[in-house]
Tab-separated table of C-alpha atoms and ligand atoms in Angstrom:
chain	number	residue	atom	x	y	z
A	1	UNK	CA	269.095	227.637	-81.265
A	2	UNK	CA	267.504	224.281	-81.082
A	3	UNK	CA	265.662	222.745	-84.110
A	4	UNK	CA	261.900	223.136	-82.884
A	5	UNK	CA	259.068	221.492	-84.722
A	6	UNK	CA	257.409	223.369	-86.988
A	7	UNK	CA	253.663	222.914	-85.425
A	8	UNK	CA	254.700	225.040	-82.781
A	9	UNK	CA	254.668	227.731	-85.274
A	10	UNK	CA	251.425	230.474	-84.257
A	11	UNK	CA	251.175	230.370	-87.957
A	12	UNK	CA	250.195	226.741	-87.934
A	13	UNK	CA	246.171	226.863	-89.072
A	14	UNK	CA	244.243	226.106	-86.334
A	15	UNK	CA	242.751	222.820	-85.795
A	16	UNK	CA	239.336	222.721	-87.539
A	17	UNK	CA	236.400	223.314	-85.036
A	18	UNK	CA	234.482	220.592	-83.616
A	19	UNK	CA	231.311	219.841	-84.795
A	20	UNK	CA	229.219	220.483	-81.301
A	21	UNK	CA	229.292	224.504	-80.456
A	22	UNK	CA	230.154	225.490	-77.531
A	23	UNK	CA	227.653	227.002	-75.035
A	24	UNK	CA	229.399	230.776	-74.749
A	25	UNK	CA	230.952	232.323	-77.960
A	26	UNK	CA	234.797	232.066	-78.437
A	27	UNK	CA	236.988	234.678	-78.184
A	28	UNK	CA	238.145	235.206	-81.686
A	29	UNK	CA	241.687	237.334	-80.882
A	30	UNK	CA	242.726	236.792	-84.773
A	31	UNK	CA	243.600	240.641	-86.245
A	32	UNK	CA	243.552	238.997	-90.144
A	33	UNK	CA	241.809	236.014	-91.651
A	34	UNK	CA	243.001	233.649	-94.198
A	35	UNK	CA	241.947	234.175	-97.918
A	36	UNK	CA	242.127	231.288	-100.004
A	37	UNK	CA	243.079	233.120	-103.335
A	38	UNK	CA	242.688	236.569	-105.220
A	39	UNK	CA	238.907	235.844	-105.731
A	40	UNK	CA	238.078	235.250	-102.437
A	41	UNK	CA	240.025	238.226	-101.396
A	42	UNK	CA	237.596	240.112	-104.270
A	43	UNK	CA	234.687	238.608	-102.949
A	44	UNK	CA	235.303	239.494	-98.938
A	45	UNK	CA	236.469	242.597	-99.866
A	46	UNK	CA	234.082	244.164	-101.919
A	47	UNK	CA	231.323	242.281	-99.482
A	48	UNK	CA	230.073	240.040	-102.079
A	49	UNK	CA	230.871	237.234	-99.530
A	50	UNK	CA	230.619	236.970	-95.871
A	51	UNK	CA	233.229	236.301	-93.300
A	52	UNK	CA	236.224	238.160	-92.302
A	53	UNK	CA	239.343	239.756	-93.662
A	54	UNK	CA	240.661	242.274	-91.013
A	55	UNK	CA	240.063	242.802	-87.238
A	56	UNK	CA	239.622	246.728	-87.707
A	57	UNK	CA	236.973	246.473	-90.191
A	58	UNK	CA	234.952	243.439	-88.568
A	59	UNK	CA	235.540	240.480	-86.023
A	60	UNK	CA	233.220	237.996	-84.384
A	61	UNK	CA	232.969	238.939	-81.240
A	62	UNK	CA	232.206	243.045	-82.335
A	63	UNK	CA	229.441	241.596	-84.828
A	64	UNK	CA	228.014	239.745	-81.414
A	65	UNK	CA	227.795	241.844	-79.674
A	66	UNK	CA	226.641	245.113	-81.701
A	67	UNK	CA	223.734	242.412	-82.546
A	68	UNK	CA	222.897	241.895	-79.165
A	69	UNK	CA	222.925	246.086	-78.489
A	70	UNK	CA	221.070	246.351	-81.572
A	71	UNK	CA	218.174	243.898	-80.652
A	72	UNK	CA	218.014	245.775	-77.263
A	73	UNK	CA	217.227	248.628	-79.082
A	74	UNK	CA	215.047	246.833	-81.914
A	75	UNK	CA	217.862	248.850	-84.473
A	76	UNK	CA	217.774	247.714	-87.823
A	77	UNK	CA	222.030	247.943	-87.550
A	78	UNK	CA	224.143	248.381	-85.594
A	79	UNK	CA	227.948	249.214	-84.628
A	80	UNK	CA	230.568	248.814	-81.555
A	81	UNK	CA	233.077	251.207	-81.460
A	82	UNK	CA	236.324	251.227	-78.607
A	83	UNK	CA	234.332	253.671	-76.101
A	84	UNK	CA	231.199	255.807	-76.098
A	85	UNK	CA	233.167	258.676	-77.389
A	86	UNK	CA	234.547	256.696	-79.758
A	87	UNK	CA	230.805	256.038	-81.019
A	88	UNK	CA	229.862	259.427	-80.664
A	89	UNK	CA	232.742	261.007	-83.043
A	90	UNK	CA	231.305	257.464	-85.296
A	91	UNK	CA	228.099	259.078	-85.604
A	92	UNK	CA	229.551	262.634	-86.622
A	93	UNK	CA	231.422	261.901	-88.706
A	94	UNK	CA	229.127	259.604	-90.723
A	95	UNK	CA	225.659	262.035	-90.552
A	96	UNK	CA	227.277	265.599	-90.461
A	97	UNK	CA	228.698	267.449	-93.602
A	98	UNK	CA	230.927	270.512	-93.379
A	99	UNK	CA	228.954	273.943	-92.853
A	100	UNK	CA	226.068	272.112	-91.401
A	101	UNK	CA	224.770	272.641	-87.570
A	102	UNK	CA	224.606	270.647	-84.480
A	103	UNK	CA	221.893	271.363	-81.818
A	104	UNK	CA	223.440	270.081	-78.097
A	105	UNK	CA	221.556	270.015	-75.559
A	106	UNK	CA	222.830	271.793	-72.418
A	107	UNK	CA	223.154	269.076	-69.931
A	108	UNK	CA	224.685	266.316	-72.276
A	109	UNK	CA	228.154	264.757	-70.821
A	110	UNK	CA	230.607	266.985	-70.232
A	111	UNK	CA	233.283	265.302	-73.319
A	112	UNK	CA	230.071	265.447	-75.976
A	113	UNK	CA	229.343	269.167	-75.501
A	114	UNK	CA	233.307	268.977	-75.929
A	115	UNK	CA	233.228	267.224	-79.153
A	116	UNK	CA	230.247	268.565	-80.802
A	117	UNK	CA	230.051	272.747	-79.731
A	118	UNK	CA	233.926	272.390	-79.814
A	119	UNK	CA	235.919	270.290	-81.651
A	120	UNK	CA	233.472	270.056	-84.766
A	121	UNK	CA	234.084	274.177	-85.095
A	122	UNK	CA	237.525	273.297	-86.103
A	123	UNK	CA	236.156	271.163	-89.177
A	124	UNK	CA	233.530	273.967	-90.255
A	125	UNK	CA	230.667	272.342	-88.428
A	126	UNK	CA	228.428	274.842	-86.018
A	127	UNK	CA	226.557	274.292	-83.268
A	128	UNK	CA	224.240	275.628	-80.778
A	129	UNK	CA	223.690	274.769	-77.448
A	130	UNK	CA	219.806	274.839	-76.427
A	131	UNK	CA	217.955	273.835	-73.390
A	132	UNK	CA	215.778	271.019	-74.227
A	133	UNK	CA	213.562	270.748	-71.408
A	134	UNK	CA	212.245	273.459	-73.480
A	135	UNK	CA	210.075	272.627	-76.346
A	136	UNK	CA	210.012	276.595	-77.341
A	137	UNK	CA	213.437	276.283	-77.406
A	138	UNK	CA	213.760	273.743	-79.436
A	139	UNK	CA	211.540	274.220	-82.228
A	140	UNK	CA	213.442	278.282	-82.157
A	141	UNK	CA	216.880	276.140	-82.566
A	142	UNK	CA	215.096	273.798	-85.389
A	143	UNK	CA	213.992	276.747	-87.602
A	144	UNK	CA	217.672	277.101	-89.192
A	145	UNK	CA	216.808	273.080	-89.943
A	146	UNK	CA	220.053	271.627	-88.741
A	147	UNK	CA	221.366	268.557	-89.312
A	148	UNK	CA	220.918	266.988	-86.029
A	149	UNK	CA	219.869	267.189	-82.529
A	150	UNK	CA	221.918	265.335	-79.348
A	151	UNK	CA	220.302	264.973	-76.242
A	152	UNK	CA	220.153	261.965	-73.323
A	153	UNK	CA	216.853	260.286	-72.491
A	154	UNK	CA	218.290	261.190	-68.668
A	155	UNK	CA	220.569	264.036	-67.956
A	156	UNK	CA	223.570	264.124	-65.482
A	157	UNK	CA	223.751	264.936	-62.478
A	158	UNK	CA	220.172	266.365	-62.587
A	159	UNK	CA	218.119	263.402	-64.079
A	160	UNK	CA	216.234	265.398	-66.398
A	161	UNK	CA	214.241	263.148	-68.576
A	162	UNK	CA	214.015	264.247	-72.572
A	163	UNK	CA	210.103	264.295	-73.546
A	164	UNK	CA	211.701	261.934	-76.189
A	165	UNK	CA	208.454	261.676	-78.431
A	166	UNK	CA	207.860	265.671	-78.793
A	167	UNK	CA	211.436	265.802	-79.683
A	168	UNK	CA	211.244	263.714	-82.503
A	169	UNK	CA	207.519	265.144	-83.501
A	170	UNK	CA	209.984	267.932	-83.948
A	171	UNK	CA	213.342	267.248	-85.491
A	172	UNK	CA	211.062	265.061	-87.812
A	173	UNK	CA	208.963	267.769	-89.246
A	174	UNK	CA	212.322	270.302	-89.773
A	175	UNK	CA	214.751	267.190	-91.744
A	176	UNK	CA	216.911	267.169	-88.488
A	177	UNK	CA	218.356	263.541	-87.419
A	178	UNK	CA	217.888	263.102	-83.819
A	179	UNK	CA	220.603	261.521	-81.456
A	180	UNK	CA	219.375	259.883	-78.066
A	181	UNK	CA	222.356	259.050	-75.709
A	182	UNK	CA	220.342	256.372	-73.502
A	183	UNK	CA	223.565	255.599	-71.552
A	184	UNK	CA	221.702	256.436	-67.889
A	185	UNK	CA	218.456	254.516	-69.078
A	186	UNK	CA	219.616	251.760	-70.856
A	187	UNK	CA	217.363	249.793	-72.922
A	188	UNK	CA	215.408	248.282	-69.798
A	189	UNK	CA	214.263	251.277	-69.049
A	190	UNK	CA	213.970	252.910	-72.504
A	191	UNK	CA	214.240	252.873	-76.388
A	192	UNK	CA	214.853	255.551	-77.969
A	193	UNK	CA	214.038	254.459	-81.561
A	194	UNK	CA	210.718	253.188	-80.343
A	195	UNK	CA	210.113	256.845	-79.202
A	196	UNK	CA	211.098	258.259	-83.030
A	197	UNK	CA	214.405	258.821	-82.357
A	198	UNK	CA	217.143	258.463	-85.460
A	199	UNK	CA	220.476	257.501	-84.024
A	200	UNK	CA	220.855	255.908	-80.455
A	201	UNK	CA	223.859	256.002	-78.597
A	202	UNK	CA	224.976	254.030	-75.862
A	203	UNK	CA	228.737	254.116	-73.822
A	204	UNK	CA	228.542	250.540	-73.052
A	205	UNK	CA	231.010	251.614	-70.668
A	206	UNK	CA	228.503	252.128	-67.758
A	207	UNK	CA	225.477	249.819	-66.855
A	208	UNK	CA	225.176	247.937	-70.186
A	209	UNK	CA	228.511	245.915	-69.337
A	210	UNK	CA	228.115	246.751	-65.683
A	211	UNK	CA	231.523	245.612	-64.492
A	212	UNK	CA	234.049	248.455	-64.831
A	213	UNK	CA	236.534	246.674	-66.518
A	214	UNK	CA	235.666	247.782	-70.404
A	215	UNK	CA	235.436	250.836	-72.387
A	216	UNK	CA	233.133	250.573	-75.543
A	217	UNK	CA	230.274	252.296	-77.285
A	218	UNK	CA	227.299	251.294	-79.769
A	219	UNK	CA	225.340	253.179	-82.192
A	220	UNK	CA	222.191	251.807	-83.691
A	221	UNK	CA	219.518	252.755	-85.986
A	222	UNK	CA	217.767	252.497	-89.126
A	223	UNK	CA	219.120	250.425	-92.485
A	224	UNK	CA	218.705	253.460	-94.913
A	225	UNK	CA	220.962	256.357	-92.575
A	226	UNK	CA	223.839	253.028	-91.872
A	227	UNK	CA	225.734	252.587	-95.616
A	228	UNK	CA	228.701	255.387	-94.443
A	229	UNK	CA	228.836	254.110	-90.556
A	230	UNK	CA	230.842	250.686	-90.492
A	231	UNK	CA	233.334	252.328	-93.259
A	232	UNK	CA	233.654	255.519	-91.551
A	233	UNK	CA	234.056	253.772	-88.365
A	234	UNK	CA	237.027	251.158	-89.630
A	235	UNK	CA	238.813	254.484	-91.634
A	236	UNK	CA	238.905	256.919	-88.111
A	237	UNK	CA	239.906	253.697	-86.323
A	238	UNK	CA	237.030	253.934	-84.021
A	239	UNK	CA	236.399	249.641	-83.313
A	240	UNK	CA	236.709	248.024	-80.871
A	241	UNK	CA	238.759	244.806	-79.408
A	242	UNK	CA	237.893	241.333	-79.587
A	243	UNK	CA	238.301	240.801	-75.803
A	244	UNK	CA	236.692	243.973	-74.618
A	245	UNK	CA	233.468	243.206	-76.862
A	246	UNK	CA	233.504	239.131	-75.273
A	247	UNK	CA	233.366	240.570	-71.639
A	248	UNK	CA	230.767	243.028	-72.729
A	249	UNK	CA	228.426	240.310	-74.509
A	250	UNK	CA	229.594	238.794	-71.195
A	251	UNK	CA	227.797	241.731	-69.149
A	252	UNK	CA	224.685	242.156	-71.416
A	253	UNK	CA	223.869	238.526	-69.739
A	254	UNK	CA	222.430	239.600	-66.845
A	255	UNK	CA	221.804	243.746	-67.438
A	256	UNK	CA	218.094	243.086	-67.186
A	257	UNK	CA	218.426	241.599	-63.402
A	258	UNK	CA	221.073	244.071	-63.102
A	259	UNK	CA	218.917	247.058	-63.331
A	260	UNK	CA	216.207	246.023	-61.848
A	261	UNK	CA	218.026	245.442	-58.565
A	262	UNK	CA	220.005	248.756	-59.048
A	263	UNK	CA	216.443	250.908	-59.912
A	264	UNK	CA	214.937	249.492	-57.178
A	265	UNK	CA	217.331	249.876	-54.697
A	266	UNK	CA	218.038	253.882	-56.008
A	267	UNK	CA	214.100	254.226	-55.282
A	268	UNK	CA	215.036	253.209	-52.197
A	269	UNK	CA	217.764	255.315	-51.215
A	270	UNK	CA	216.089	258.638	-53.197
A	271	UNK	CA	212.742	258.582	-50.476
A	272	UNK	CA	216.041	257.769	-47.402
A	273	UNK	CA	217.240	260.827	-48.693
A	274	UNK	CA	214.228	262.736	-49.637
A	275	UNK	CA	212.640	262.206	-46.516
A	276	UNK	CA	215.564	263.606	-44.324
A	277	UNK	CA	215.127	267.246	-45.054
A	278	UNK	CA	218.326	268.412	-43.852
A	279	UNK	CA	219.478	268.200	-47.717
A	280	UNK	CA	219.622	271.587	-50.188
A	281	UNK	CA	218.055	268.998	-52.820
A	282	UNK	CA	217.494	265.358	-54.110
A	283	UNK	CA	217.179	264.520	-57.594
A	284	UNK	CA	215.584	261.161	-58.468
A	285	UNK	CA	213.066	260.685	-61.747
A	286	UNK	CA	211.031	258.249	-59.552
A	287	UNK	CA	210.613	261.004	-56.909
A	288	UNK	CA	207.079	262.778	-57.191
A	289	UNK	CA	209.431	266.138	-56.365
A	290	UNK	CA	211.218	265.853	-59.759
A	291	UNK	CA	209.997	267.654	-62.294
A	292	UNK	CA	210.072	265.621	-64.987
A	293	UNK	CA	208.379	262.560	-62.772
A	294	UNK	CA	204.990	262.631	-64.448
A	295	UNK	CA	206.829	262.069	-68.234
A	296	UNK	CA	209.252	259.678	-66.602
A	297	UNK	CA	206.326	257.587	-65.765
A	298	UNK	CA	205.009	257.504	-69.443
A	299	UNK	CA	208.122	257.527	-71.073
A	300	UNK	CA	210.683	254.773	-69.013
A	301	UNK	CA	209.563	250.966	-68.292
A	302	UNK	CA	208.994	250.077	-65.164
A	303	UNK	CA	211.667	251.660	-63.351
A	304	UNK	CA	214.105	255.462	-63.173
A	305	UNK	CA	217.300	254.094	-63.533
A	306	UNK	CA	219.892	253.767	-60.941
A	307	UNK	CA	221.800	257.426	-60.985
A	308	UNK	CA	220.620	259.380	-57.667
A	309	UNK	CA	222.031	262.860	-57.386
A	310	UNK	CA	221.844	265.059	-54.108
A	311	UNK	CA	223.607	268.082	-52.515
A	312	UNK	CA	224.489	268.745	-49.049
A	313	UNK	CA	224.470	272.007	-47.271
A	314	UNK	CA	228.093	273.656	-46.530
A	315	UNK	CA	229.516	273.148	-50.270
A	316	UNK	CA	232.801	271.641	-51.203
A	317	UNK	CA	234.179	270.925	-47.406
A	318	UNK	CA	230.888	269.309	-46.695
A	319	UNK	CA	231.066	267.055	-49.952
A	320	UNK	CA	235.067	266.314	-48.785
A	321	UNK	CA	233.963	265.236	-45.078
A	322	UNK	CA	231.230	263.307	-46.879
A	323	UNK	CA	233.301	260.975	-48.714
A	324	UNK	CA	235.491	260.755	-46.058
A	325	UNK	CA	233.329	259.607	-43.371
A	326	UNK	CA	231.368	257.189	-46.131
A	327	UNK	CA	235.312	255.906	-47.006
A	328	UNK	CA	235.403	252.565	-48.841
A	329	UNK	CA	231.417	251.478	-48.041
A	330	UNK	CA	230.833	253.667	-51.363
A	331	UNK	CA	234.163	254.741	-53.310
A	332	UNK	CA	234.674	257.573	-54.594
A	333	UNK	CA	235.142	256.766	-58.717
A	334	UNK	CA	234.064	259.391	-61.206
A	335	UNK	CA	232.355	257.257	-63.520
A	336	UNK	CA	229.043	254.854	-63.382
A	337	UNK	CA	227.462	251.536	-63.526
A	338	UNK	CA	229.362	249.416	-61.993
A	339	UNK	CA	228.049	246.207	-59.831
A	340	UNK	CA	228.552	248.201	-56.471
A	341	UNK	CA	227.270	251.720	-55.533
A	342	UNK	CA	230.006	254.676	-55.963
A	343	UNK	CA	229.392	258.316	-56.122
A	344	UNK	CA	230.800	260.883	-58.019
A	345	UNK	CA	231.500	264.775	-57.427
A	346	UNK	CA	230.682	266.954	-60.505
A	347	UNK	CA	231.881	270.022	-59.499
A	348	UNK	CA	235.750	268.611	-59.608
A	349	UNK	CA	234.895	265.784	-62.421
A	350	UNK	CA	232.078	265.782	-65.221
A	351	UNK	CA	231.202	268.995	-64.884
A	352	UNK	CA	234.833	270.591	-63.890
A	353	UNK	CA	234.845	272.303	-67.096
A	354	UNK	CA	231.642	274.566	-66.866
A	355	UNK	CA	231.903	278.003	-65.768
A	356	UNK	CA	230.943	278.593	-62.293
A	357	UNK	CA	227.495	280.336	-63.585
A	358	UNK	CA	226.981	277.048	-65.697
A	359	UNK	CA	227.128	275.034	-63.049
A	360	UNK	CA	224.965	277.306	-60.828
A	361	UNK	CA	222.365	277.041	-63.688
A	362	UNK	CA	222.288	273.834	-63.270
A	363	UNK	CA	222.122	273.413	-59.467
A	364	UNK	CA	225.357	271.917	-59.046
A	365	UNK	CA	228.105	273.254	-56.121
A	366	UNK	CA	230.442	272.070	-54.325
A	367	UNK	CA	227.997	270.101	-52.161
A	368	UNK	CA	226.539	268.039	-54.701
A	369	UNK	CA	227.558	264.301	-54.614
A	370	UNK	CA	225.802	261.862	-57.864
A	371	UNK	CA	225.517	258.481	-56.547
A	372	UNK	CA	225.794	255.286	-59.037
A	373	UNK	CA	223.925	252.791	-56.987
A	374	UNK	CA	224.388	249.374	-57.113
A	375	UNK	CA	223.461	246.077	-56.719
A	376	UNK	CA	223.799	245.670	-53.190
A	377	UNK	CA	221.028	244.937	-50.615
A	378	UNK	CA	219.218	248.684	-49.975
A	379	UNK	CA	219.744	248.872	-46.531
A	380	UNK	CA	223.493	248.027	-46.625
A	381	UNK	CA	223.079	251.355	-49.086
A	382	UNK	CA	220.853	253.048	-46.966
A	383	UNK	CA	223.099	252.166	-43.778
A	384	UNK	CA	226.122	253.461	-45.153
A	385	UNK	CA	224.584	256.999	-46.068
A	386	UNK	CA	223.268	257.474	-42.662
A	387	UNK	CA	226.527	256.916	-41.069
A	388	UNK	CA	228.442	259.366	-43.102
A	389	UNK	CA	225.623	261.693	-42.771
A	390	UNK	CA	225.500	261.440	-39.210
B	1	PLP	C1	230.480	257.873	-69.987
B	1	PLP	C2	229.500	258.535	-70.853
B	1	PLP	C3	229.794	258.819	-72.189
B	1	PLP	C4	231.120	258.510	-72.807
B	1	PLP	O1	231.356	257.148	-72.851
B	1	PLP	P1	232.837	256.516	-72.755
B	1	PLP	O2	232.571	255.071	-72.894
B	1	PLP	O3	233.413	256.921	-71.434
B	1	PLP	O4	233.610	257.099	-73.886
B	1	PLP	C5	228.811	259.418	-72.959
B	1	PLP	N1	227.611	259.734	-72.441
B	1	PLP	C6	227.301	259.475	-71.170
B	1	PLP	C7	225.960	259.846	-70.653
B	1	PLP	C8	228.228	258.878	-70.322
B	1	PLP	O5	227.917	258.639	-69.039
């Protein structure tokens, strides 16, 4: 082997930085940083001084962008983790003690009722799972005072809205923590801590980096609940990567314009398909029909969101021609938020692991298509549905 020059060594410290910042943060990939002796070790370690020591525990580009989430939310702190799950299983295992109960509501995301009315059984935790469209319901499940309550500010695939504020009039007066997963709102629409919630929850996944191409999730709330949630987080391994949190921050750029365009044009498409009549049903929050329109209006910003959820006559074979006939115009891709409009089928995805009288309950069969609408002009949108519905 040749004799190479040492400076070609990755080892090498870097050059210093110059002393004009550049316009977009860097991408810091570094796992470890360097520690100039045994104090400063102590120091970073025990937090006495800031910086970094290890990638796992914190990094640059995490800290920028749980900021970021965590002024979108007005949260006091803040934390990324490596998907929304990941943030999810973040906040369990930080808030909820052995032998204590979880209320879930009964249309959360098919992988949270998973984790919480499943997987927490096997470490002593209980749960009930309670409809919380119902207030009576509710404050029945509250009287055993659990430790917290999970819902989403809007439901899939049926849109239900949470009456956010009553909720937390509730969980507040009975010591129970309560968990809003805003992933289908987003913070343009709503925020849940300005509503009284606890703990929000966000898989940045979806329409808060907007691009497909990440997997991440942020928690945020208030200083006095946060001292166990960056530790637990950095001990389950739950963080996330340098690069996926830089294209996120990257996303967050232009969410605002983002859902705008995307609420607007789902308005749009929910009265097309409203106004057909040869549908079973159409579920949109900005739809007079729905029937949580009138606390939509008081409770989300200026806009419903950008999930639109109908169901054809004729069941599964009619949902199969469907997304033949609309082919690539809107792809078939069971998840949400991306730039361009795709649809989803919950009967053989999100909701594949409900019991057929589950599912029924909650008006979903074979026909029913969700559609994650984009940023496309509406009557390319619009266009496309009428063809394949033709
Ligand atoms: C996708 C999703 C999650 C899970 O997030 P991941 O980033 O996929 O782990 C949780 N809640 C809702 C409402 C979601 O749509």
């Amino acid at each position: 082997m040749n004799d190479l020059p040492d400076d070609l060594d990755a080892t090498t410290p870097p050059p210093a930085r110059c002393e004009n910042a550049p316009l977009i943060p860097p991408l810091e990939l570094s796992v470890v940083y360097r520690m100039r002796d045994p104090d400063d070790a102590d120091a970073r370690l025990s937090g006495a001084a800031s910086g970094y020591v290890y990638a796992r525990d914190r990094h640059p580009n995490a800290v920028e962008l749980a900021a970021k989430c965590s002024r979108l939310h007005a949260a006091e702190e803040g934390v990324v983790c490596g998907s929304g799950m990941g943030a999810l299983a973040a906040a369990v295992l930080a808030f909820i003690e052995h032998g204590q109960e979880v209320i879930v509501s009964d249309q959360l995301y098919g992988l949270s009722v998973n984790l919480l009315a499943k997987e927490l059984a096997r470490f002593g935790i209980r749960s009930r799972i309670v409809d919380t469209s119902s207030l009576n319901d509710v404050e029945q499940a509250l009287l055993s005072r659990p430790r917290m309550l999970v819902c989403e500010t809007i439901s899939n695939p049926n849109l239900r809205v949470a009456n956010l504020p009553d909720l937390a009039r509730l969980c507040q007066a009975n010591g129970t923590l309560l968990l809003v997963d805003n992933t289908f709102a987003t913070p343009v629409y709503c925020q849940p801590l300005r509503w009284g919630a606890d703990v929000v929850h966000e898989s940045l996944t979806k329409m808060m980096n907007g691009h497909s191409d990440v997997t991440l999730g942020f928690l945020g709330g208030r200083r006095e609940l946060w001292a166990r949630v960056p530790m637990v987080a950095s001990t389950w391994g739950l963080t996330a990567s340098p690069f996926d949190c830089w294209l996120a921050s990257r996303g967050l750029g232009t969410l605002a314009v983002r859902m705008e365009r995307a609420s607007a044009n789902a308005q749009a498409v929910a009265e097309y398909l409203h106004a057909r009549r040869d549908l079973v049903s159409v579920h949109y929050p900005g739809l007079p029909s729905h029937p949580d329109h009138a606390l939509a209006r008081s409770l989300l910003s200026g806009g419903y969101g950008s999930m639109v959820t109908f169901t054809l006559p004729g069941g599964r074979d009619a949902a199969t021609r469907f997304i033949h006939a609309v082919g690539d115009s809107i792809p078939f891709a069971p998840s949400l938020g991306d730039l361009n409009t795709t649809l989803s089928h919950p009967e053989s995805t999100s909701h594949r692991g409900y019991s057929a009288a589950e599912r029924e309950r909650l008006g979903i069969d074979g026909g029913t298509i969700r559609l994650s609408v984009g940023i496309e002009s509406a009557a390319e949108i619009v266009a496309a549905l009428r063809l394949a519905l033709a």
